[in-house]
Short mmCIF file of C-alpha atoms and ligand atoms in Angstrom, two decimals:
data_model
loop_
_atom_site.label_atom_id
_atom_site.label_comp_id
_atom_site.label_asym_id
_atom_site.label_seq_id
_atom_site.Cartn_x
_atom_site.Cartn_y
_atom_site.Cartn_z
CA MET A 1 -5.42 -32.26 29.53
CA ASN A 2 -5.01 -33.29 26.24
CA ASP A 3 -4.15 -37.20 26.12
CA SER A 4 -4.22 -37.39 22.59
CA LYS A 5 -0.40 -37.23 22.67
CA LEU A 6 -0.25 -34.09 19.74
CA HIS A 7 3.82 -33.59 19.08
CA TYR A 8 5.66 -30.31 18.22
CA ALA A 9 7.01 -31.88 14.66
CA ASP A 10 3.56 -33.45 13.96
CA TYR A 11 1.86 -30.30 14.56
CA LEU A 12 4.19 -28.42 13.01
CA GLU A 13 4.25 -30.86 10.21
CA LEU A 14 8.28 -30.04 10.12
CA ASN A 15 8.80 -33.03 7.90
CA LYS A 16 7.05 -31.46 5.19
CA ILE A 17 8.70 -28.17 5.89
CA LEU A 18 12.21 -29.13 6.73
CA GLU A 19 12.63 -31.70 3.57
CA ALA A 20 11.48 -29.01 1.19
CA GLN A 21 14.51 -27.71 0.44
CA HIS A 22 16.06 -29.37 -2.94
CA PRO A 23 18.89 -27.33 -4.91
CA GLU A 24 19.04 -27.13 -8.76
CA SER A 25 23.05 -27.51 -7.53
CA SER A 26 22.75 -30.36 -5.68
CA LYS A 27 20.49 -32.28 -8.71
CA LYS A 28 23.49 -30.95 -10.77
CA GLY A 29 26.38 -33.00 -9.33
CA GLU A 30 27.94 -30.38 -6.53
CA MET A 31 25.98 -27.89 -4.91
CA ALA A 32 26.14 -24.25 -4.40
CA HIS A 33 26.57 -23.70 -0.57
CA ASP A 34 24.59 -20.51 -0.62
CA GLU A 35 21.80 -21.96 -2.61
CA MET A 36 20.52 -23.23 0.05
CA LEU A 37 20.05 -19.56 2.07
CA PHE A 38 18.61 -18.97 -1.46
CA ILE A 39 15.55 -21.14 -1.19
CA VAL A 40 15.06 -20.86 2.52
CA ILE A 41 14.58 -17.04 2.40
CA HIS A 42 12.39 -17.58 -0.30
CA GLN A 43 10.27 -20.15 1.43
CA VAL A 44 10.32 -17.79 4.87
CA TYR A 45 8.88 -14.64 2.52
CA GLU A 46 6.01 -17.09 0.90
CA LEU A 47 5.52 -18.34 4.51
CA TRP A 48 5.10 -14.58 5.54
CA PHE A 49 2.86 -13.74 2.11
CA LYS A 50 0.85 -16.49 3.41
CA GLN A 51 0.07 -14.59 7.02
CA ILE A 52 -0.22 -11.66 5.02
CA LEU A 53 -2.86 -12.40 3.25
CA PHE A 54 -4.72 -14.20 5.64
CA GLU A 55 -5.11 -11.29 7.75
CA VAL A 56 -6.06 -8.75 4.66
CA ALA A 57 -9.10 -11.52 3.81
CA SER A 58 -10.79 -11.14 7.12
CA VAL A 59 -9.79 -7.18 7.45
CA LYS A 60 -11.78 -7.54 3.88
CA SER A 61 -14.42 -9.86 5.42
CA LEU A 62 -15.02 -6.81 7.89
CA PHE A 63 -15.49 -4.03 5.03
CA ILE A 64 -17.95 -6.05 2.72
CA ASP A 65 -21.36 -4.48 3.15
CA TYR A 66 -20.86 -2.85 5.98
CA VAL A 67 -18.46 -2.21 8.57
CA ASP A 68 -19.47 -2.24 12.39
CA ASP A 69 -17.89 0.36 14.15
CA LYS A 70 -17.17 -2.35 16.39
CA ASP A 71 -14.80 -3.89 14.37
CA LEU A 72 -12.53 -0.60 13.75
CA GLY A 73 -10.54 -1.59 16.75
CA LEU A 74 -9.81 -5.16 15.79
CA ILE A 75 -9.11 -4.21 11.65
CA ASN A 76 -6.98 -1.87 12.89
CA ALA A 77 -5.37 -4.19 14.89
CA ARG A 78 -4.70 -6.71 12.18
CA LEU A 79 -3.61 -4.16 10.07
CA GLU A 80 -1.07 -3.63 12.33
CA ARG A 81 0.04 -7.55 12.43
CA VAL A 82 0.71 -6.78 8.45
CA ILE A 83 2.69 -3.77 9.35
CA LYS A 84 4.79 -5.87 11.74
CA ILE A 85 5.18 -8.46 9.38
CA LEU A 86 6.14 -6.28 7.03
CA ASN A 87 9.36 -4.49 8.96
CA VAL A 88 10.21 -8.13 9.20
CA LEU A 89 10.13 -8.75 5.50
CA VAL A 90 12.16 -5.37 4.67
CA SER A 91 14.91 -5.99 6.92
CA GLN A 92 15.34 -9.74 5.91
CA ILE A 93 16.80 -8.42 2.79
CA GLN A 94 20.10 -7.84 4.60
CA VAL A 95 20.31 -11.40 4.83
CA ILE A 96 19.90 -12.77 1.55
CA GLU A 97 22.78 -9.58 0.80
CA THR A 98 25.08 -11.92 2.90
CA MET A 99 25.34 -13.87 0.02
CA THR A 100 28.35 -12.71 -2.89
CA PRO A 101 27.30 -11.92 -6.57
CA GLN A 102 29.49 -14.59 -7.50
CA ALA A 103 28.51 -17.33 -4.82
CA PHE A 104 24.61 -16.60 -7.01
CA LEU A 105 26.73 -16.44 -10.16
CA GLU A 106 27.19 -20.43 -9.13
CA PHE A 107 23.45 -21.48 -9.35
CA ARG A 108 21.61 -18.44 -11.34
CA ASP A 109 21.79 -20.08 -13.93
CA LEU A 110 19.88 -23.01 -13.08
CA LEU A 111 17.08 -21.13 -12.07
CA VAL A 112 16.14 -19.89 -15.58
CA PRO A 113 13.06 -19.26 -16.48
CA ALA A 114 11.75 -19.57 -12.28
CA SER A 115 11.86 -16.06 -10.69
CA GLY A 116 10.15 -14.29 -7.89
CA PHE A 117 7.86 -12.42 -10.81
CA GLN A 118 6.03 -15.82 -10.64
CA SER A 119 4.85 -15.88 -6.91
CA LEU A 120 1.07 -16.07 -7.11
CA GLN A 121 1.10 -14.73 -3.19
CA PHE A 122 2.81 -11.56 -4.22
CA ARG A 123 0.64 -11.17 -6.83
CA LEU A 124 -2.80 -11.98 -4.85
CA LEU A 125 -1.69 -9.20 -2.07
CA GLU A 126 -0.94 -6.68 -4.40
CA THR A 127 -4.03 -7.23 -6.20
CA HIS A 128 -6.10 -7.90 -3.16
CA LEU A 129 -5.09 -4.68 -1.81
CA GLY A 130 -5.82 -3.06 -4.62
CA LEU A 131 -3.67 -2.89 -7.74
CA THR A 132 -5.40 -3.02 -10.69
CA TRP A 133 -5.03 -5.23 -13.72
CA LYS A 134 -4.70 -1.88 -15.84
CA GLU A 135 -2.60 -0.52 -13.63
CA ARG A 136 -0.16 -3.02 -14.27
CA GLY A 137 2.25 -1.90 -16.58
CA GLN A 138 2.52 -3.64 -19.91
CA THR A 139 5.54 -6.12 -19.30
CA GLU A 140 3.75 -7.02 -15.94
CA GLN A 141 0.89 -7.67 -18.30
CA GLN A 142 2.82 -8.94 -21.10
CA PHE A 143 4.55 -11.74 -18.41
CA PHE A 144 1.15 -12.95 -16.53
CA ASN A 145 -0.21 -13.87 -19.79
CA SER A 146 2.69 -16.09 -20.84
CA ARG A 147 4.97 -17.07 -16.94
CA LEU A 148 1.40 -17.89 -14.65
CA LYS A 149 0.35 -21.42 -14.85
CA GLU A 150 -3.03 -21.38 -15.98
CA GLU A 151 -4.53 -22.38 -12.18
CA GLU A 152 -2.65 -19.72 -11.11
CA ARG A 153 -4.10 -17.40 -13.60
CA LYS A 154 -7.44 -18.22 -12.88
CA ILE A 155 -7.08 -17.90 -9.19
CA LEU A 156 -5.44 -14.52 -9.84
CA ASP A 157 -8.38 -13.66 -12.32
CA GLU A 158 -10.81 -14.20 -9.07
CA ALA A 159 -8.79 -12.11 -7.04
CA LEU A 160 -9.28 -9.39 -9.90
CA ALA A 161 -12.97 -9.90 -9.66
CA GLU A 162 -13.21 -9.23 -5.90
CA LYS A 163 -13.31 -5.88 -4.99
CA SER A 164 -10.36 -5.09 -2.91
CA LEU A 165 -9.44 -3.34 0.58
CA ARG A 166 -8.76 0.00 -1.56
CA THR A 167 -12.07 -0.23 -3.16
CA LEU A 168 -13.90 -1.23 0.12
CA VAL A 169 -12.73 1.49 1.86
CA ASP A 170 -13.39 4.08 -0.76
CA GLU A 171 -16.81 2.95 -0.35
CA TRP A 172 -16.84 3.31 3.43
CA LEU A 173 -15.29 6.30 3.35
CA ASN A 174 -17.99 7.26 0.90
CA ARG A 175 -20.70 6.26 3.37
CA LEU A 176 -19.11 8.16 6.07
CA SER A 177 -19.12 11.54 4.01
CA THR A 178 -22.63 11.15 4.76
CA LEU A 179 -22.70 11.26 8.46
CA LYS A 180 -25.05 14.27 9.53
CA LEU A 181 -22.59 16.12 10.99
CA GLY A 182 -23.77 20.29 10.31
CA LEU A 183 -21.09 21.12 8.16
CA GLU A 184 -23.26 22.74 5.48
CA THR A 185 -20.70 26.28 5.78
CA PHE A 186 -17.55 24.16 7.13
CA TRP A 187 -16.01 23.92 3.47
CA ASP A 188 -16.82 26.71 2.52
CA ASP A 189 -14.87 28.30 5.54
CA PHE A 190 -12.35 25.83 5.16
CA GLN A 191 -11.75 26.40 1.34
CA LYS A 192 -10.82 29.71 2.15
CA HIS A 193 -8.17 29.14 4.51
CA LEU A 194 -6.65 26.85 2.03
CA GLU A 195 -6.51 29.28 -0.32
CA GLU A 196 -4.60 32.02 1.66
CA THR A 197 -2.15 29.16 2.70
CA PHE A 198 -1.80 28.71 -1.33
CA GLU A 199 -1.74 32.37 -1.97
CA LYS A 200 1.24 32.86 1.08
CA ASP A 201 3.01 29.72 -0.54
CA GLU A 202 2.90 31.25 -3.97
CA LYS A 203 4.36 34.17 -2.65
CA SER A 204 7.52 33.09 -0.89
CA ILE A 205 8.21 31.17 -3.77
CA GLN A 206 8.13 33.64 -5.97
CA ALA A 207 10.43 35.41 -3.29
CA ASN A 208 12.45 33.03 -2.58
CA SER A 209 16.04 34.21 -4.21
CA THR A 210 17.96 30.58 -3.53
CA LEU A 211 15.62 29.47 -6.02
CA GLY A 212 16.95 29.75 -9.91
CA GLU A 213 14.13 29.90 -12.54
CA ARG A 214 13.72 26.32 -13.70
CA GLU A 215 13.53 25.20 -9.76
CA LYS A 216 10.84 28.46 -9.12
CA ALA A 217 9.13 27.13 -12.21
CA PHE A 218 8.88 23.44 -10.86
CA GLU A 219 7.56 24.45 -7.70
CA LEU A 220 5.18 26.42 -8.99
CA LYS A 221 3.51 23.90 -11.10
CA ASN A 222 3.96 21.76 -7.76
CA LEU A 223 1.59 24.28 -5.91
CA GLN A 224 -0.35 24.22 -9.06
CA ASP A 225 -1.29 20.81 -9.44
CA SER A 226 -1.95 20.99 -5.33
CA ARG A 227 -4.48 23.73 -5.83
CA GLU A 228 -6.02 21.89 -8.68
CA SER A 229 -6.28 18.56 -6.96
CA PHE A 230 -7.94 21.20 -3.70
CA GLU A 231 -10.22 22.38 -6.29
CA ALA A 232 -11.65 19.31 -7.81
CA LEU A 233 -12.83 18.12 -4.43
CA PHE A 234 -15.59 20.66 -4.78
CA ASP A 235 -16.30 20.14 -8.51
CA ASP A 236 -17.46 17.39 -9.93
CA LYS A 237 -16.23 17.68 -13.61
CA LYS A 238 -12.49 18.27 -12.96
CA TYR A 239 -12.74 15.40 -10.12
CA GLN A 240 -14.20 13.24 -12.79
CA THR A 241 -11.22 14.07 -15.12
CA LEU A 242 -8.66 12.89 -12.48
CA LEU A 243 -10.53 9.73 -12.04
CA ASP A 244 -10.53 9.14 -15.50
CA GLU A 245 -7.09 10.00 -16.02
CA GLY A 246 -6.07 7.96 -13.18
CA HIS A 247 -4.79 10.76 -11.15
CA VAL A 248 -6.39 9.59 -8.29
CA PHE A 249 -8.78 6.35 -7.25
CA PHE A 250 -10.70 6.84 -4.88
CA GLN A 251 -14.49 8.97 -4.72
CA ARG A 252 -14.68 12.79 -4.30
CA GLU A 253 -16.72 12.34 -1.58
CA SER A 254 -14.26 9.37 -0.04
CA MET A 255 -11.80 12.45 -0.12
CA ARG A 256 -13.87 14.84 1.45
CA ALA A 257 -14.77 12.57 4.34
CA ALA A 258 -10.97 11.45 4.70
CA LEU A 259 -9.58 14.87 4.78
CA PHE A 260 -12.26 16.10 7.26
CA ILE A 261 -10.95 12.81 9.34
CA THR A 262 -7.48 14.06 9.18
CA LEU A 263 -8.14 17.19 10.16
CA TYR A 264 -10.39 16.66 13.51
CA GLN A 265 -8.53 13.46 14.38
CA GLU A 266 -8.42 14.00 18.05
CA TYR A 267 -11.82 13.62 17.82
CA PRO A 268 -13.27 10.72 19.84
CA LEU A 269 -15.37 9.07 17.33
CA LEU A 270 -12.39 10.18 14.33
CA HIS A 271 -9.77 8.63 16.34
CA LEU A 272 -10.44 5.16 14.89
CA PRO A 273 -10.85 6.06 11.27
CA PHE A 274 -7.61 8.10 11.07
CA LYS A 275 -5.68 5.26 12.68
CA LEU A 276 -7.30 2.80 9.83
CA MET A 277 -6.26 5.41 6.93
CA GLN A 278 -2.84 5.93 8.89
CA ASN A 279 -2.29 1.72 8.70
CA LEU A 280 -3.19 1.82 5.44
CA VAL A 281 -0.45 4.61 4.21
CA GLU A 282 1.95 2.96 6.87
CA ILE A 283 1.18 -0.88 4.55
CA ASP A 284 1.66 1.05 1.17
CA LYS A 285 5.02 2.51 2.49
CA LEU A 286 6.44 -0.83 3.47
CA ILE A 287 5.79 -2.51 0.37
CA THR A 288 7.09 0.26 -1.51
CA GLN A 289 10.28 -0.09 0.43
CA TRP A 290 10.76 -3.57 0.64
CA ARG A 291 10.31 -3.20 -3.09
CA TYR A 292 13.68 -0.57 -3.43
CA GLY A 293 15.31 -2.76 -0.96
CA HIS A 294 14.40 -5.78 -3.54
CA ALA A 295 15.29 -3.80 -6.79
CA LEU A 296 18.71 -2.74 -5.25
CA MET A 297 19.93 -5.99 -4.22
CA ALA A 298 18.86 -7.13 -7.38
CA LYS A 299 21.30 -4.48 -9.01
CA ARG A 300 23.78 -5.49 -6.84
CA MET A 301 24.06 -9.06 -7.37
CA LEU A 302 23.24 -8.85 -11.47
CA GLY A 303 24.31 -5.47 -12.41
CA MET A 304 23.25 -5.01 -15.83
CA LYS A 305 22.18 -8.55 -16.17
CA ILE A 306 18.51 -9.45 -17.12
CA GLY A 307 16.39 -11.31 -14.18
CA THR A 308 15.94 -15.21 -14.50
CA GLY A 309 11.80 -14.56 -15.29
CA GLY A 310 13.40 -12.25 -18.73
CA SER A 311 12.80 -8.54 -17.14
CA SER A 312 15.49 -5.74 -17.80
CA GLY A 313 16.00 -6.76 -13.64
CA HIS A 314 16.45 -3.63 -11.71
CA GLU A 315 14.92 -1.13 -14.18
CA TYR A 316 11.61 -3.20 -13.96
CA LEU A 317 11.59 -3.24 -10.13
CA ARG A 318 12.67 -0.22 -9.52
CA LYS A 319 9.76 1.62 -12.53
CA THR A 320 7.54 -0.70 -9.95
CA ALA A 321 7.81 0.51 -7.05
CA GLU A 322 7.44 3.82 -8.11
CA ARG A 323 3.99 3.14 -10.07
CA HIS A 324 2.48 0.68 -7.85
CA THR A 325 1.80 2.66 -4.61
CA LEU A 326 -1.62 2.35 -3.74
CA PHE A 327 -3.07 4.53 -0.87
CA ARG A 328 -1.61 7.60 -3.17
CA ASP A 329 -4.77 9.13 -2.13
CA LEU A 330 -4.54 8.74 1.63
CA ILE A 331 -1.05 10.56 0.83
CA GLN A 332 -1.80 13.30 -1.50
CA LEU A 333 -4.38 14.63 1.50
CA SER A 334 -1.43 15.96 3.48
CA SER A 335 -1.40 18.76 0.66
CA PHE A 336 -4.10 20.62 1.99
CA LEU A 337 -3.76 20.35 5.55
CA LEU A 338 -3.48 23.53 7.87
CA PRO A 339 -1.73 23.84 11.04
CA LYS A 340 -4.02 22.91 13.51
CA SER A 341 -4.11 27.07 15.28
CA GLN A 342 -6.00 27.65 11.14
CA ILE A 343 -8.45 24.61 11.15
CA PRO A 344 -12.00 26.39 11.44
CA LYS A 345 -14.20 25.58 13.99
CA LEU A 346 -16.70 22.84 14.29
CA PRO A 347 -20.37 23.90 14.23
CA GLU A 348 -21.63 23.07 17.43
CA GLN A 349 -23.37 20.23 15.76
CA ALA A 350 -20.86 18.24 14.08
CA GLU A 351 -18.54 18.87 18.02
CA LYS A 352 -21.72 17.31 19.74
CA ASN A 353 -21.91 14.44 17.19
CA LEU A 354 -18.33 13.68 17.14
CA ASN A 355 -17.29 13.73 21.28
CA TYR A 356 -18.35 10.62 23.76
CA TYR A 357 -19.03 13.25 26.35
CA LEU A 358 -21.90 15.38 24.45
CA GLN A 359 -23.69 12.89 23.52
CA LEU A 360 -24.11 11.78 26.79
CA LYS A 361 -25.91 14.92 27.91
C1 HEM B 401 19.99 -12.61 -5.18
C2 HEM B 401 18.20 -12.26 -4.76
C3 HEM B 401 17.68 -12.11 -5.88
C4 HEM B 401 17.92 -11.53 -7.16
C5 HEM B 401 18.79 -10.88 -8.06
C6 HEM B 401 16.26 -11.12 -7.52
C7 HEM B 401 15.96 -10.18 -8.59
C8 HEM B 401 14.82 -10.18 -9.38
C9 HEM B 401 14.46 -9.82 -10.32
C10 HEM B 401 15.44 -9.27 -11.47
C11 HEM B 401 12.94 -9.85 -10.78
C12 HEM B 401 12.61 -9.36 -11.98
C13 HEM B 401 11.62 -10.11 -12.29
C14 HEM B 401 12.55 -11.41 -13.45
O1 HEM B 401 13.06 -10.83 -14.72
O2 HEM B 401 13.33 -12.15 -13.00
C15 HEM B 401 12.33 -10.51 -9.68
C16 HEM B 401 11.21 -10.34 -8.96
C17 HEM B 401 11.01 -10.65 -8.41
N1 HEM B 401 11.30 -11.42 -6.64
FE1 HEM B 401 13.40 -10.97 -6.57
N2 HEM B 401 15.00 -11.41 -6.52
C18 HEM B 401 15.90 -12.11 -5.44
C19 HEM B 401 15.17 -12.61 -4.47
C20 HEM B 401 14.13 -12.45 -3.88
C21 HEM B 401 13.49 -12.76 -2.59
C22 HEM B 401 14.49 -13.51 -1.12
C23 HEM B 401 12.11 -12.58 -2.78
C24 HEM B 401 11.22 -13.30 -1.80
C25 HEM B 401 9.59 -13.32 -1.82
C26 HEM B 401 11.99 -11.97 -4.05
C27 HEM B 401 10.84 -12.00 -4.86
C28 HEM B 401 10.51 -10.81 -6.02
C29 HEM B 401 9.49 -10.99 -6.10
C30 HEM B 401 8.25 -11.00 -5.75
C31 HEM B 401 9.09 -10.69 -7.54
C32 HEM B 401 8.27 -10.20 -8.36
C33 HEM B 401 8.31 -8.10 -8.30
C34 HEM B 401 7.52 -7.19 -8.85
O3 HEM B 401 7.01 -7.82 -10.09
O4 HEM B 401 6.86 -6.00 -8.76
N3 HEM B 401 12.81 -11.73 -4.92
N4 HEM B 401 13.38 -10.66 -8.66
#
């Protein structure tokens, strides 16, 4: 038995946490009732950001240099924990929405120029997951240079200098692509099948009488874009152009490995890698959902007013939601899928290598 007489409040250092709410309005003489909620909800978010960063750091450390296959289950378990927390963060927006725009106005001006924009942990989260400096818009870059404290900027620069989870996953997929699966003829077969599907889709758009000329042109253009991205998977030069123009982030071989894993996800050896990719897409989706939810909430609170941090408010937030998806390469793979019945059968050697029981023979 532990005889140190550890006490609940001491262990959790509640004296620090519960003494950390000091509304600006109280300091000015009259407390605005809703400022307490405003402070508490930000603190709760920051605590969850801390936990997410902790999990992401541990996942990154499992990826560095070499991923032990035995760790894939653990990596997935930690990412699934992040997913659960992000679900809480998305649903918590409804708590702050119990504050009316008028109640917010009681103390809003006292907050200037402080803003969630300065949340170092949020910036670290974006960075560790994979958002690069180049991908940030101009407003963000300028704000980073002017609104973060010097020591915060230093911490962020250190994070930017590290390999992000997105880069580590890219490198891991790239290594998987070198597995000896005897797939020499497989990709030719697959290309043929998918090309037929693209042609069928093109004919059905052309023949669709419910579409106007403009809609038809729009759909055909989308189809053509998917076709070109797919062709680029087999053409170094074309793929390099997509990379240079920032349309894709993953390397070509990584994309092919990711596509292969997605197509044959039910094979035992591919199932955990598939789950991992799905978890990353889910994390991306939930962060985007949070960004949209937060942007709509800000619009409701502020209307056309600018944010306390000086951005255009809702407009800025909406744009970051659209721009900052991180695993769009994995999402894009859905354009290259075929119905199960049309997926080429794998060569015998590949089947052997991907099944547990065949390997025991
Ligand atoms: C009344 C409630 C809120 C309003 C009106 C609001 C408004 C805004 C606005 C306008 C911005 C853009 C920067 C600026 O000009 O200030 C911003 C950024 C941000 N806010 Fe909020 N916010 C609210 C609550 C929250 C909460 C509860 C969190 C939780 C941590 C949060 C986290 C953030 C973060 C992380 C950013 C940076 C987002 C980015 O740059 O992509 N905000 N907020």
